N, CA, C and O of each residue as an XYZ file, in Angstrom:
764
protein
N      22.260    -47.680      2.434
C      21.342    -46.597      2.738
C      20.980    -46.556      4.214
O      20.752    -45.483      4.772
N      20.926    -47.724      4.849
C      20.554    -47.760      6.262
C      21.531    -46.957      7.104
O      21.124    -46.183      7.970
N      22.815    -47.140      6.849
C      23.831    -46.415      7.620
C      23.706    -44.916      7.383
O      23.793    -44.130      8.327
N      23.506    -44.517      6.144
C      23.340    -43.094      5.842
C      22.099    -42.547      6.532
O      22.135    -41.440      7.070
N      21.007    -43.294      6.529
C      19.798    -42.867      7.227
C      20.041    -42.660      8.711
O      19.585    -41.676      9.293
N      20.757    -43.586      9.315
C      21.088    -43.465     10.742
C      21.941    -42.225     10.979
O      21.699    -41.474     11.924
N      22.936    -42.008     10.125
C      23.817    -40.839     10.263
C      23.023    -39.538     10.146
O      23.225    -38.612     10.931
N      22.128    -39.469      9.173
C      21.307    -38.258      8.992
C      20.502    -37.982     10.259
O      20.450    -36.844     10.724
N      19.878    -39.012     10.815
C      19.085    -38.829     12.038
C      19.960    -38.444     13.228
O      19.605    -37.553     14.000
N      21.095    -39.109     13.374
C      21.986    -38.805     14.500
C      22.461    -37.361     14.432
O      22.449    -36.654     15.440
N      22.874    -36.923     13.260
C      23.332    -35.534     13.120
C      22.199    -34.566     13.439
O      22.375    -33.629     14.218
N      21.033    -34.796     12.831
C      19.910    -33.877     13.005
C      19.515    -33.755     14.474
O      19.430    -32.649     15.006
N      19.276    -34.877     15.121
C      18.797    -34.825     16.499
C      19.907    -34.517     17.497
O      19.619    -34.080     18.611
N      21.166    -34.734     17.129
C      22.275    -34.294     17.976
C      22.339    -32.773     18.001
O      22.596    -32.175     19.046
N      22.109    -32.157     16.870
C      22.064    -30.689     16.812
C      20.933    -30.186     17.700
O      21.123    -29.281     18.513
N      19.760    -30.781     17.537
C      18.573    -30.358     18.287
C      18.788    -30.518     19.788
O      18.620    -29.568     20.554
N      19.158    -31.720     20.198
C      19.321    -32.004     21.627
C      20.543    -31.273     22.197
O      20.506    -30.766     23.318
N      21.623    -31.226     21.409
C      22.819    -30.515     21.855
C      22.542    -29.049     22.123
O      23.000    -28.501     23.126
N      21.802    -28.416     21.241
C      21.463    -27.004     21.429
C      20.601    -26.816     22.673
O      20.784    -25.857     23.421
N      19.663    -27.733     22.891
C      18.816    -27.640     24.082
C      19.660    -27.750     25.358
O      19.428    -27.018     26.321
N      20.627    -28.652     25.365
C      21.487    -28.835     26.538
C      22.332    -27.586     26.770
O      22.447    -27.114     27.901
N      22.922    -27.049     25.701
C      23.734    -25.835     25.841
C      22.914    -24.665     26.364
O      23.379    -23.900     27.209
N      21.680    -24.528     25.853
C      20.843    -23.427     26.318
C      20.377    -23.652     27.758
O      20.261    -22.697     28.525
N      20.113    -24.885     28.124
C      19.683    -25.183     29.493
C      20.767    -24.779     30.482
O      20.464    -24.278     31.565
N      22.038    -24.996     30.113
C      23.157    -24.598     30.976
C      23.182    -23.083     31.195
O      23.715    -22.600     32.194
N      22.600    -22.342     30.249
C      22.526    -20.886     30.363
C      21.207    -20.431     30.992
O      20.941    -19.234     31.094
N      20.388    -21.396     31.412
C      19.108    -21.055     32.028
C      17.998    -20.776     31.024
O      16.981    -20.179     31.378
N      18.180    -21.199     29.780
C      17.190    -20.964     28.729
C      16.379    -22.232     28.507
O      16.938    -23.307     28.288
N      15.068    -22.102     28.565
C      14.161    -23.218     28.282
C      13.880    -23.215     26.780
O      13.059    -22.436     26.297
N      14.561    -24.084     26.055
C      14.422    -24.136     24.598
C      13.065    -24.672     24.185
O      12.408    -24.098     23.316
N      12.643    -25.759     24.794
C      11.384    -26.390     24.407
C      10.216    -25.634     25.020
O       9.921    -25.769     26.208
N       9.559    -24.838     24.187
C       8.401    -24.056     24.608
C       7.099    -24.648     24.059
O       6.028    -24.060     24.213
N       7.199    -25.806     23.422
C       6.053    -26.420     22.760
C       4.984    -26.839     23.768
O       5.209    -27.723     24.594
N       3.813    -26.189     23.689
C       2.639    -26.523     24.513
C       2.948    -26.482     26.004
O       2.416    -27.280     26.775
N       3.802    -25.560     26.404
C       4.165    -25.423     27.816
C       3.600    -24.129     28.380
O       3.685    -23.070     27.758
N       3.033    -24.233     29.549
C       2.581    -23.060     30.307
C       1.751    -22.093     29.473
O       1.927    -20.878     29.559
N       0.869    -22.626     28.687
C       0.046    -21.784     27.827
C      -1.417    -22.063     28.089
O      -1.799    -23.134     28.559
N      -2.226    -21.063     27.770
C      -3.668    -21.285     27.824
C      -4.021    -22.359     26.814
O      -3.346    -22.515     25.796
N      -5.061    -23.084     27.097
C      -5.497    -24.159     26.197
C      -6.250    -23.551     25.011
O      -7.473    -23.653     24.911
N      -5.490    -22.919     24.119
C      -6.066    -22.275     22.943
C      -5.480    -22.903     21.676
O      -4.817    -23.938     21.735
N      -5.730    -22.272     20.547
C      -5.276    -22.792     19.254
C      -3.753    -22.998     19.235
O      -3.279    -24.029     18.757
N      -3.000    -22.047     19.739
C      -1.539    -22.154     19.765
C      -1.119    -23.392     20.555
O      -0.266    -24.159     20.108
N      -1.715    -23.583     21.720
C      -1.386    -24.728     22.566
C      -1.640    -26.036     21.826
O      -0.778    -26.914     21.804
N      -2.815    -26.172     21.223
C      -3.167    -27.449     20.598
C      -2.343    -27.729     19.338
O      -1.996    -28.880     19.075
N      -2.034    -26.709     18.572
C      -1.172    -26.924     17.403
C       0.215    -27.360     17.858
O       0.797    -28.283     17.288
N       0.746    -26.695     18.884
C       2.062    -27.086     19.387
C       2.041    -28.492     19.986
O       2.995    -29.250     19.809
N       0.979    -28.845     20.682
C       0.879    -30.174     21.275
C       0.822    -31.251     20.193
O       1.522    -32.260     20.280
N      -0.003    -31.040     19.185
C      -0.106    -32.014     18.090
C       1.211    -32.083     17.324
O       1.644    -33.167     16.933
N       1.852    -30.932     17.105
C       3.149    -30.910     16.426
C       4.176    -31.706     17.226
O       4.927    -32.495     16.654
N       4.215    -31.510     18.526
C       5.172    -32.223     19.375
C       4.957    -33.733     19.272
O       5.913    -34.491     19.107
N       3.712    -34.160     19.368
C       3.391    -35.586     19.262
C       3.771    -36.106     17.881
O       4.380    -37.170     17.762
N       3.416    -35.362     16.843
C       3.708    -35.793     15.463
C       5.202    -35.935     15.227
O       5.639    -36.889     14.584
N       5.994    -34.993     15.741
C       7.438    -35.068     15.506
C       8.065    -36.232     16.267
O       9.023    -36.834     15.782
N       7.547    -36.557     17.440
C       8.051    -37.735     18.164
C       7.690    -39.018     17.416
O       8.520    -39.917     17.282
N       6.458    -39.100     16.934
C       6.021    -40.303     16.214
C       6.820    -40.477     14.928
O       7.196    -41.596     14.580
N       7.082    -39.380     14.219
C       7.843    -39.471     12.963
C       9.226    -40.064     13.222
O       9.696    -40.886     12.436
N       9.881    -39.665     14.302
C      11.206    -40.215     14.610
C      11.116    -41.729     14.794
O      11.953    -42.473     14.284
N      10.109    -42.171     15.515
C       9.930    -43.611     15.733
C       9.691    -44.326     14.403
O      10.288    -45.369     14.137
N       8.815    -43.761     13.569
C       8.518    -44.374     12.269
C       9.751    -44.343     11.369
O       9.985    -45.286     10.613
N      10.544    -43.268     11.441
C      11.778    -43.209     10.648
C      12.741    -44.322     11.057
O      13.313    -44.998     10.202
N      12.917    -44.508     12.355
C      13.835    -45.549     12.841
C      13.346    -46.934     12.431
O      14.132    -47.759     11.966
N      12.060    -47.187     12.601
C      11.495    -48.472     12.180
C      11.693    -48.658     10.675
O      12.029    -49.751     10.220
N      11.488    -47.602      9.918
C      11.625    -47.676      8.461
C      13.042    -48.016      8.032
O      13.237    -48.740      7.056
N      14.027    -47.505      8.745
C      15.421    -47.805      8.416
C      15.672    -49.305      8.500
O      16.323    -49.880      7.628
N      15.160    -49.930      9.540
C      15.480    -51.328      9.802
C      14.476    -52.325      9.224
O      14.817    -53.487      9.003
N      13.251    -51.884      8.980
C      12.211    -52.846      8.605
C      11.719    -52.711      7.167
O      10.945    -53.545      6.699
N      12.159    -51.672      6.465
C      11.579    -51.412      5.142
C      12.671    -51.341      4.088
O      13.688    -50.672      4.272
N      12.453    -52.022      3.010
C      13.302    -51.886      1.828
C      12.517    -51.041      0.827
O      11.459    -51.461      0.358
N      13.019    -49.873      0.500
C      12.292    -48.971     -0.387
C      12.025    -49.624     -1.734
O      12.885    -50.293     -2.308
N      10.826    -49.412     -2.212
C      10.431    -49.935     -3.515
C      10.538    -48.859     -4.602
O      10.202    -49.096     -5.762
N      11.011    -47.678     -4.205
C      11.137    -46.596     -5.178
C      12.394    -46.798     -6.021
O      13.348    -47.435     -5.576
N      12.393    -46.253     -7.238
C      13.608    -46.324     -8.071
C      14.804    -45.693     -7.354
O      14.652    -44.785     -6.536
N      15.979    -46.190     -7.676
C      17.220    -45.749     -7.025
C      17.424    -44.235     -7.109
O      17.989    -43.642     -6.190
N      16.979    -43.608     -8.184
C      17.144    -42.161     -8.320
C      16.394    -41.425     -7.205
O      16.860    -40.387     -6.736
N      15.247    -41.945     -6.779
C      14.497    -41.331     -5.687
C      15.225    -41.540     -4.359
O      15.289    -40.635     -3.527
N      15.767    -42.728     -4.171
C      16.493    -43.045     -2.939
C      17.722    -42.144     -2.814
O      17.987    -41.602     -1.741
N      18.462    -41.986     -3.889
C      19.647    -41.115     -3.875
C      19.235    -39.657     -3.658
O      19.875    -38.933     -2.895
N      18.166    -39.236     -4.330
C      17.664    -37.867     -4.133
C      17.258    -37.648     -2.683
O      17.526    -36.593     -2.109
N      16.611    -38.649     -2.093
C      16.226    -38.554     -0.692
C      17.429    -38.438      0.224
O      17.400    -37.685      1.198
N      18.484    -39.176     -0.079
C      19.714    -39.105      0.712
C      20.306    -37.703      0.657
O      20.700    -37.141      1.678
N      20.361    -37.160     -0.527
C      20.896    -35.802     -0.704
C      20.031    -34.792      0.035
O      20.547    -33.891      0.695
N      18.715    -34.943     -0.076
C      17.791    -34.032      0.593
C      17.934    -34.128      2.117
O      17.880    -33.112      2.809
N      18.115    -35.340      2.635
C      18.327    -35.511      4.077
C      19.588    -34.822      4.559
O      19.590    -34.179      5.608
N      20.664    -34.956      3.792
C      21.931    -34.298      4.141
C      21.768    -32.782      4.080
O      22.246    -32.068      4.962
N      21.098    -32.293      3.048
C      20.825    -30.853      2.923
C      20.004    -30.376      4.120
O      20.250    -29.296      4.659
N      19.030    -31.184      4.530
C      18.215    -30.834      5.698
C      19.058    -30.682      6.954
O      18.855    -29.749      7.730
N      20.005    -31.594      7.158
C      20.914    -31.487      8.309
C      21.710    -30.185      8.253
O      21.852    -29.490      9.259
N      22.219    -29.867      7.084
C      23.041    -28.656      6.924
C      22.209    -27.405      7.176
O      22.632    -26.514      7.912
N      21.036    -27.338      6.571
C      20.154    -26.173      6.750
C      19.788    -26.016      8.219
O      19.835    -24.912      8.762
N      19.422    -27.130      8.863
C      19.037    -27.067     10.280
C      20.204    -26.593     11.138
O      20.024    -25.751     12.018
N      21.392    -27.121     10.891
C      22.577    -26.712     11.654
C      22.845    -25.217     11.479
O      23.111    -24.514     12.454
N      22.776    -24.737     10.247
C      22.998    -23.307      9.997
C      21.951    -22.452     10.701
O      22.274    -21.398     11.250
N      20.695    -22.904     10.686
C      19.619    -22.149     11.326
C      19.831    -22.051     12.831
O      19.747    -20.967     13.409
N      20.107    -23.187     13.458
C      20.292    -23.220     14.911
C      21.523    -22.413     15.311
O      21.489    -21.678     16.298
N      22.611    -22.544     14.551
C      23.829    -21.793     14.841
C      23.587    -20.289     14.705
O      24.007    -19.512     15.563
N      22.916    -19.881     13.640
C      22.678    -18.460     13.389
C      21.760    -17.846     14.443
O      21.945    -16.690     14.822
N      20.785    -18.597     14.914
C      19.853    -18.079     15.929
C      20.519    -17.873     17.282
O      20.020    -17.111     18.110
N      21.625    -18.536     17.509
C      22.342    -18.466     18.781
C      21.378    -18.751     19.930
O      20.688    -19.770     19.902
N      21.310    -17.887     20.931
C      20.433    -18.141     22.078
C      19.017    -17.628     21.875
O      18.227    -17.605     22.819
N      18.687    -17.222     20.674
C      17.326    -16.788     20.353
C      16.464    -17.952     19.869
O      15.257    -17.791     19.686
N      17.063    -19.109     19.661
C      16.333    -20.258     19.122
C      15.452    -20.891     20.190
O      15.897    -21.154     21.308
N      14.199    -21.130     19.828
C      13.251    -21.832     20.693
C      12.453    -22.802     19.834
O      12.278    -22.591     18.634
N      11.974    -23.865     20.462
C      11.023    -24.764     19.830
C       9.662    -24.381     20.404
O       9.354    -24.691     21.555
N       8.860    -23.711     19.599
C       7.578    -23.196     20.070
C       7.655    -21.702     20.287
O       8.724    -21.098     20.194
N       6.517    -21.121     20.574
C       6.440    -19.667     20.782
C       6.777    -19.359     22.227
O       6.119    -19.833     23.153
N       7.812    -18.556     22.401
C       8.302    -18.188     23.739
C       7.830    -16.777     24.064
O       8.596    -15.818     23.973
N       6.573    -16.664     24.441
C       5.978    -15.348     24.668
C       6.645    -14.580     25.799
O       6.666    -13.349     25.774
N       7.184    -15.272     26.782
C       7.746    -14.606     27.955
C       9.265    -14.451     27.897
O       9.864    -13.911     28.826
N       9.891    -14.915     26.825
C      11.339    -14.796     26.692
C      11.679    -13.555     25.874
O      10.970    -13.199     24.932
N      12.762    -12.914     26.247
C      13.266    -11.769     25.485
C      14.223    -12.314     24.435
O      15.306    -12.798     24.764
N      13.824    -12.234     23.182
C      14.668    -12.684     22.074
C      14.815    -11.558     21.073
O      14.141    -10.532     21.159
N      15.706    -11.771     20.126
C      15.938    -10.781     19.073
C      15.512    -11.371     17.740
O      15.531    -12.588     17.554
N      15.133    -10.510     16.822
C      14.828    -10.951     15.470
C      16.156    -11.201     14.750
O      17.069    -10.379     14.812
N      16.249    -12.327     14.078
C      17.475    -12.695     13.365
C      17.180    -12.643     11.862
O      16.255    -13.293     11.375
N      17.981    -11.863     11.144
C      17.771    -11.712      9.700
C      19.064    -11.910      8.909
O      19.099    -11.665      7.703
N      20.107    -12.343      9.574
C      21.389    -12.526      8.892
C      21.642    -14.007      8.627
O      20.818    -14.859      8.958
N      22.789    -14.297      8.027
C      23.147    -15.684      7.744
C      22.111    -16.349      6.847
O      21.655    -15.756      5.870
N      21.745    -17.565      7.177
C      20.776    -18.314      6.377
C      19.400    -17.653      6.396
O      18.582    -17.885      5.506
N      19.149    -16.827      7.414
C      17.866    -16.132      7.514
C      17.717    -15.031      6.468
O      16.640    -14.448      6.340
N      18.763    -14.742      5.730
C      18.652    -13.838      4.577
C      17.909    -14.515      3.429
O      17.386    -13.844      2.539
N      17.865    -15.855      3.453
C      17.306    -16.618      2.337
C      16.075    -17.431      2.719
O      15.396    -17.973      1.847
N      15.786    -17.518      3.992
C      14.619    -18.266      4.469
C      14.202    -17.693      5.807
O      15.031    -17.503      6.697
N      12.897    -17.416      5.950
C      12.415    -16.943      7.245
C      12.329    -18.095      8.240
O      12.296    -17.869      9.450
N      12.293    -19.318      7.743
C      12.102    -20.487      8.604
C      13.049    -21.623      8.229
O      12.588    -22.719      7.912
N      14.350    -21.390      8.256
C      15.264    -22.445      7.809
C      15.261    -23.685      8.706
O      15.486    -24.790      8.212
N      15.015    -23.533     10.001
C      14.964    -24.721     10.862
C      13.814    -25.627     10.426
O      13.977    -26.844     10.339
N      12.655    -25.032     10.155
C      11.518    -25.818      9.678
C      11.803    -26.406      8.296
O      11.407    -27.534      8.002
N      12.484    -25.644      7.461
C      12.870    -26.144      6.144
C      13.788    -27.353      6.296
O      13.676    -28.318      5.540
N      14.695    -27.303      7.270
C      15.568    -28.438      7.548
C      14.773    -29.676      7.949
O      15.031    -30.775      7.461
N      13.798    -29.485      8.849
C      12.914    -30.594      9.224
C      12.241    -31.178      7.986
O      12.252    -32.391      7.777
N      11.656    -30.304      7.167
C      10.929    -30.762      5.974
C      11.839    -31.543      5.030
O      11.438    -32.573      4.488
N      13.055    -31.056      4.836
C      13.997    -31.758      3.943
C      14.330    -33.149      4.471
O      14.382    -34.113      3.707
N      14.554    -33.249      5.777
C      14.852    -34.559      6.364
C      13.640    -35.474      6.234
O      13.784    -36.637      5.856
N      12.456    -34.970      6.538
C      11.248    -35.794      6.438
C      11.022    -36.286      5.010
O      10.786    -37.474      4.788
N      11.095    -35.382      4.054
C      10.867    -35.761      2.647
C      11.988    -36.693      2.175
O      11.740    -37.665      1.462
N      13.211    -36.386      2.579
C      14.331    -37.246      2.221
C      14.139    -38.665      2.721
O      14.427    -39.623      2.003
N      13.654    -38.805      3.947
C      13.419    -40.135      4.503
C      12.305    -40.867      3.773
O      12.390    -42.075      3.550
N      11.264    -40.138      3.401
C      10.179    -40.774      2.640
C      10.731    -41.340      1.331
O      10.354    -42.437      0.919
N      11.614    -40.598      0.684
C      12.199    -41.069     -0.573
C      13.186    -42.223     -0.343
O      13.268    -43.142     -1.158
N      13.915    -42.174      0.742
C      14.910    -43.213      1.024
C      14.272    -44.530      1.470
O      14.694    -45.607      1.050
N      13.256    -44.433      2.320
C      12.685    -45.629      2.958
C      11.169    -45.660      2.786
O      10.437    -45.890      3.748
N      10.710    -45.434      1.587
C       9.278    -45.255      1.349
C       8.425    -46.386      1.911
O       8.665    -47.568      1.661
N       7.416    -45.973      2.684
C       6.333    -46.846      3.125
C       5.167    -45.944      3.515
O       5.359    -44.765      3.811
N       3.982    -46.492      3.513
C       2.782    -45.693      3.734
C       2.749    -45.032      5.113
O       2.444    -43.841      5.186
N       3.046    -45.737      6.212
C       3.037    -45.041      7.513
C       4.020    -43.867      7.564
O       3.695    -42.803      8.091
N       5.215    -44.064      7.016
C       6.199    -42.982      7.003
C       5.686    -41.802      6.186
O       5.824    -40.652      6.601
N       5.103    -42.079      5.040
C       4.540    -41.012      4.207
C       3.458    -40.250      4.963
O       3.479    -39.020      4.994
N       2.524    -40.956      5.567
C       1.398    -40.316      6.255
C       1.853    -39.512      7.470
O       1.414    -38.378      7.661
N       2.730    -40.090      8.292
C       3.199    -39.360      9.462
C       4.081    -38.175      9.074
O       4.064    -37.144      9.747
N       4.845    -38.312      8.003
C       5.671    -37.186      7.530
C       4.789    -36.052      7.017
O       5.052    -34.884      7.301
N       3.751    -36.389      6.268
C       2.813    -35.360      5.789
C       2.159    -34.664      6.974
O       2.032    -33.440      6.987
N       1.745    -35.443      7.968
C       1.122    -34.855      9.163
C       2.091    -33.908      9.873
O       1.707    -32.804     10.258
N       3.344    -34.336     10.046
C       4.331    -33.500     10.737
C       4.642    -32.240      9.933
O       4.750    -31.155     10.505
N       4.787    -32.370      8.618
C       5.066    -31.200      7.775
C       3.898    -30.227      7.824
O       4.104    -29.014      7.861
N       2.681    -30.742      7.824
C       1.491    -29.887      7.921
C       1.477    -29.150      9.254
O       1.195    -27.952      9.296
N       1.776    -29.845     10.332
C       1.793    -29.209     11.652
C       2.922    -28.183     11.753
O       2.749    -27.132     12.370
N       4.069    -28.479     11.157
C       5.155    -27.492     11.133
C       4.706    -26.223     10.406
O       5.011    -25.112     10.839
N       3.990    -26.397      9.312
C       3.499    -25.236      8.560
C       2.521    -24.419      9.413
O       2.593    -23.191      9.430
N       1.625    -25.086     10.107
C       0.689    -24.371     10.988
C       1.435    -23.647     12.103
O       1.046    -22.549     12.502
N       2.502    -24.256     12.605
C       3.325    -23.611     13.623
C       3.996    -22.355     13.061
O       4.076    -21.331     13.739
N       4.472    -22.440     11.825
C       5.082    -21.274     11.186
C       4.086    -20.125     11.122
O       4.429    -18.987     11.440
N       2.872    -20.413     10.717
C       1.845    -19.370     10.607
C       1.602    -18.718     11.966
O       1.491    -17.495     12.056
N       1.520    -19.525     13.021
C       1.350    -18.971     14.374
C       2.541    -18.118     14.775
O       2.377    -17.033     15.333
N       3.742    -18.611     14.490
C       4.941    -17.859     14.856
C       5.011    -16.535     14.098
O       5.428    -15.520     14.655
N       4.609    -16.545     12.840
C       4.625    -15.302     12.064
C       3.689    -14.261     12.675
O       4.022    -13.077     12.708
N       2.539    -14.683     13.153
C       1.617    -13.757     13.814
C       2.240    -13.213     15.095
O       2.151    -12.019     15.381
N       2.864    -14.093     15.856
C       3.528    -13.677     17.093
C       4.681    -12.705     16.793
O       4.808    -11.671     17.449
N       5.515    -13.039     15.803
C       6.671    -12.196     15.484
C       6.251    -10.814     14.993
O       6.927     -9.825     15.278
N       5.151    -10.736     14.265
C       4.646     -9.430     13.810
C       4.255     -8.574     15.012
O       4.484     -7.364     15.011
N       3.670     -9.190     16.033
C       3.303     -8.444     17.247
C       4.539     -8.086     18.061
O       4.664     -6.967     18.558
N       5.451     -9.047     18.194
C       6.624     -8.846     19.045
C       7.627     -7.858     18.462
O       8.220     -7.074     19.202
N       7.825     -7.886     17.137
C       8.871     -7.070     16.514
C       8.347     -6.001     15.561
O       9.127     -5.224     15.009
N       7.040     -5.959     15.367
C       6.413     -4.895     14.591
C       6.975     -4.724     13.190
O       7.128     -5.688     12.440
N       7.281     -3.465     12.851
C       7.738     -3.129     11.502
C       9.032     -3.836     11.113
O       9.230     -4.154      9.940
N       9.918     -4.086     12.081
C      11.158     -4.795     11.759
C      10.850     -6.156     11.150
O      11.466     -6.551     10.159
N       9.895     -6.875     11.743
C       9.547     -8.192     11.203
C       8.766     -8.059      9.901
O       8.999     -8.820      8.962
N       7.855     -7.114      9.835
C       7.053     -6.919      8.610
C       7.971     -6.602      7.432
O       7.784     -7.147      6.344
N       8.952     -5.737      7.629
C       9.903     -5.406      6.560
C      10.704     -6.640      6.140
O      10.914     -6.885      4.953
N      11.142     -7.401      7.126
C      11.875     -8.633      6.845
C      10.996     -9.614      6.074
O      11.441    -10.221      5.101
N       9.766     -9.764      6.506
C       8.811    -10.675      5.863
C       8.565    -10.273      4.405
O       8.337    -11.126      3.547
N       8.612     -8.988      4.142
C       8.409     -8.494      2.777
C       9.627     -8.700      1.878
O       9.529     -8.534      0.662
N      10.769     -9.060      2.458
C      11.997     -9.257      1.683
C      12.359    -10.729      1.474
O      13.001    -11.077      0.483
N      11.945    -11.597      2.411
C      12.392    -12.992      2.406
C      11.173    -13.907      2.411
O      10.222    -13.691      3.163
N      11.215    -14.929      1.564
C      10.112    -15.880      1.506
C      10.076    -16.754      2.758
O      11.076    -16.903      3.461
N       8.915    -17.321      3.014
C       8.684    -18.167      4.180
C       9.648    -19.359      4.217
O      10.214    -19.670      5.266
N       9.831    -20.019      3.076
C      10.683    -21.214      3.071
C      12.034    -20.974      2.410
O      13.070    -21.305      2.987
N      12.038    -20.411      1.223
C      13.324    -20.266      0.545
C      13.251    -19.183     -0.527
O      12.369    -19.200     -1.386
N      14.180    -18.255     -0.465
C      14.326    -17.237     -1.489
C      14.090    -15.825     -0.996
O      13.446    -15.599      0.029
N      14.627    -14.883     -1.750
C      14.454    -13.467     -1.466
C      13.503    -12.860     -2.485
O      13.494    -13.242     -3.655
N      12.710    -11.916     -2.022
C      11.767    -11.233     -2.908
C      12.468    -10.075     -3.582
O      13.377     -9.467     -3.017
N      12.037     -9.774     -4.797
C      12.646     -8.653     -5.530
C      12.077     -7.334     -5.090
O      12.476     -6.288     -5.603
């Protein structure tokens, strides 16, 4: 399980960092988290989210090497599958967004609304990918610090989604509202 955990993390963060490097070469600042913003609610949620996601990575790595999960094997296997699914979902989300992908709200960047590909089934597949990896790791390498930091990070991701939805409604108007009325926040299409 340790090797699989390492592979899941390497794939996930290689996608994240690789995309940032590719966009930087094009002059795009991908990481917009708590940057150049007024010290308001958006800033503080993004700042706490950024800190939480960094801490979770550290706790995940420590958990791989220092913790033997006490959960039944079915949970460990389920967590492995969920982690792999998270990598796939995240990769599809980042690929589909192309150069419109940002980490954080990019108020000053000109982006397009993306509703095709995986975005037909989830308004927030990148966040869903994060959540799957976090939950998968909790199941694979269960320990209390990992559980608590994962819950904190998932909660902050959810708050970030809510902020982004407010921003997207302002930025894209009826196009986003219509899309929001057709596709669920995390997974599924509305009838």
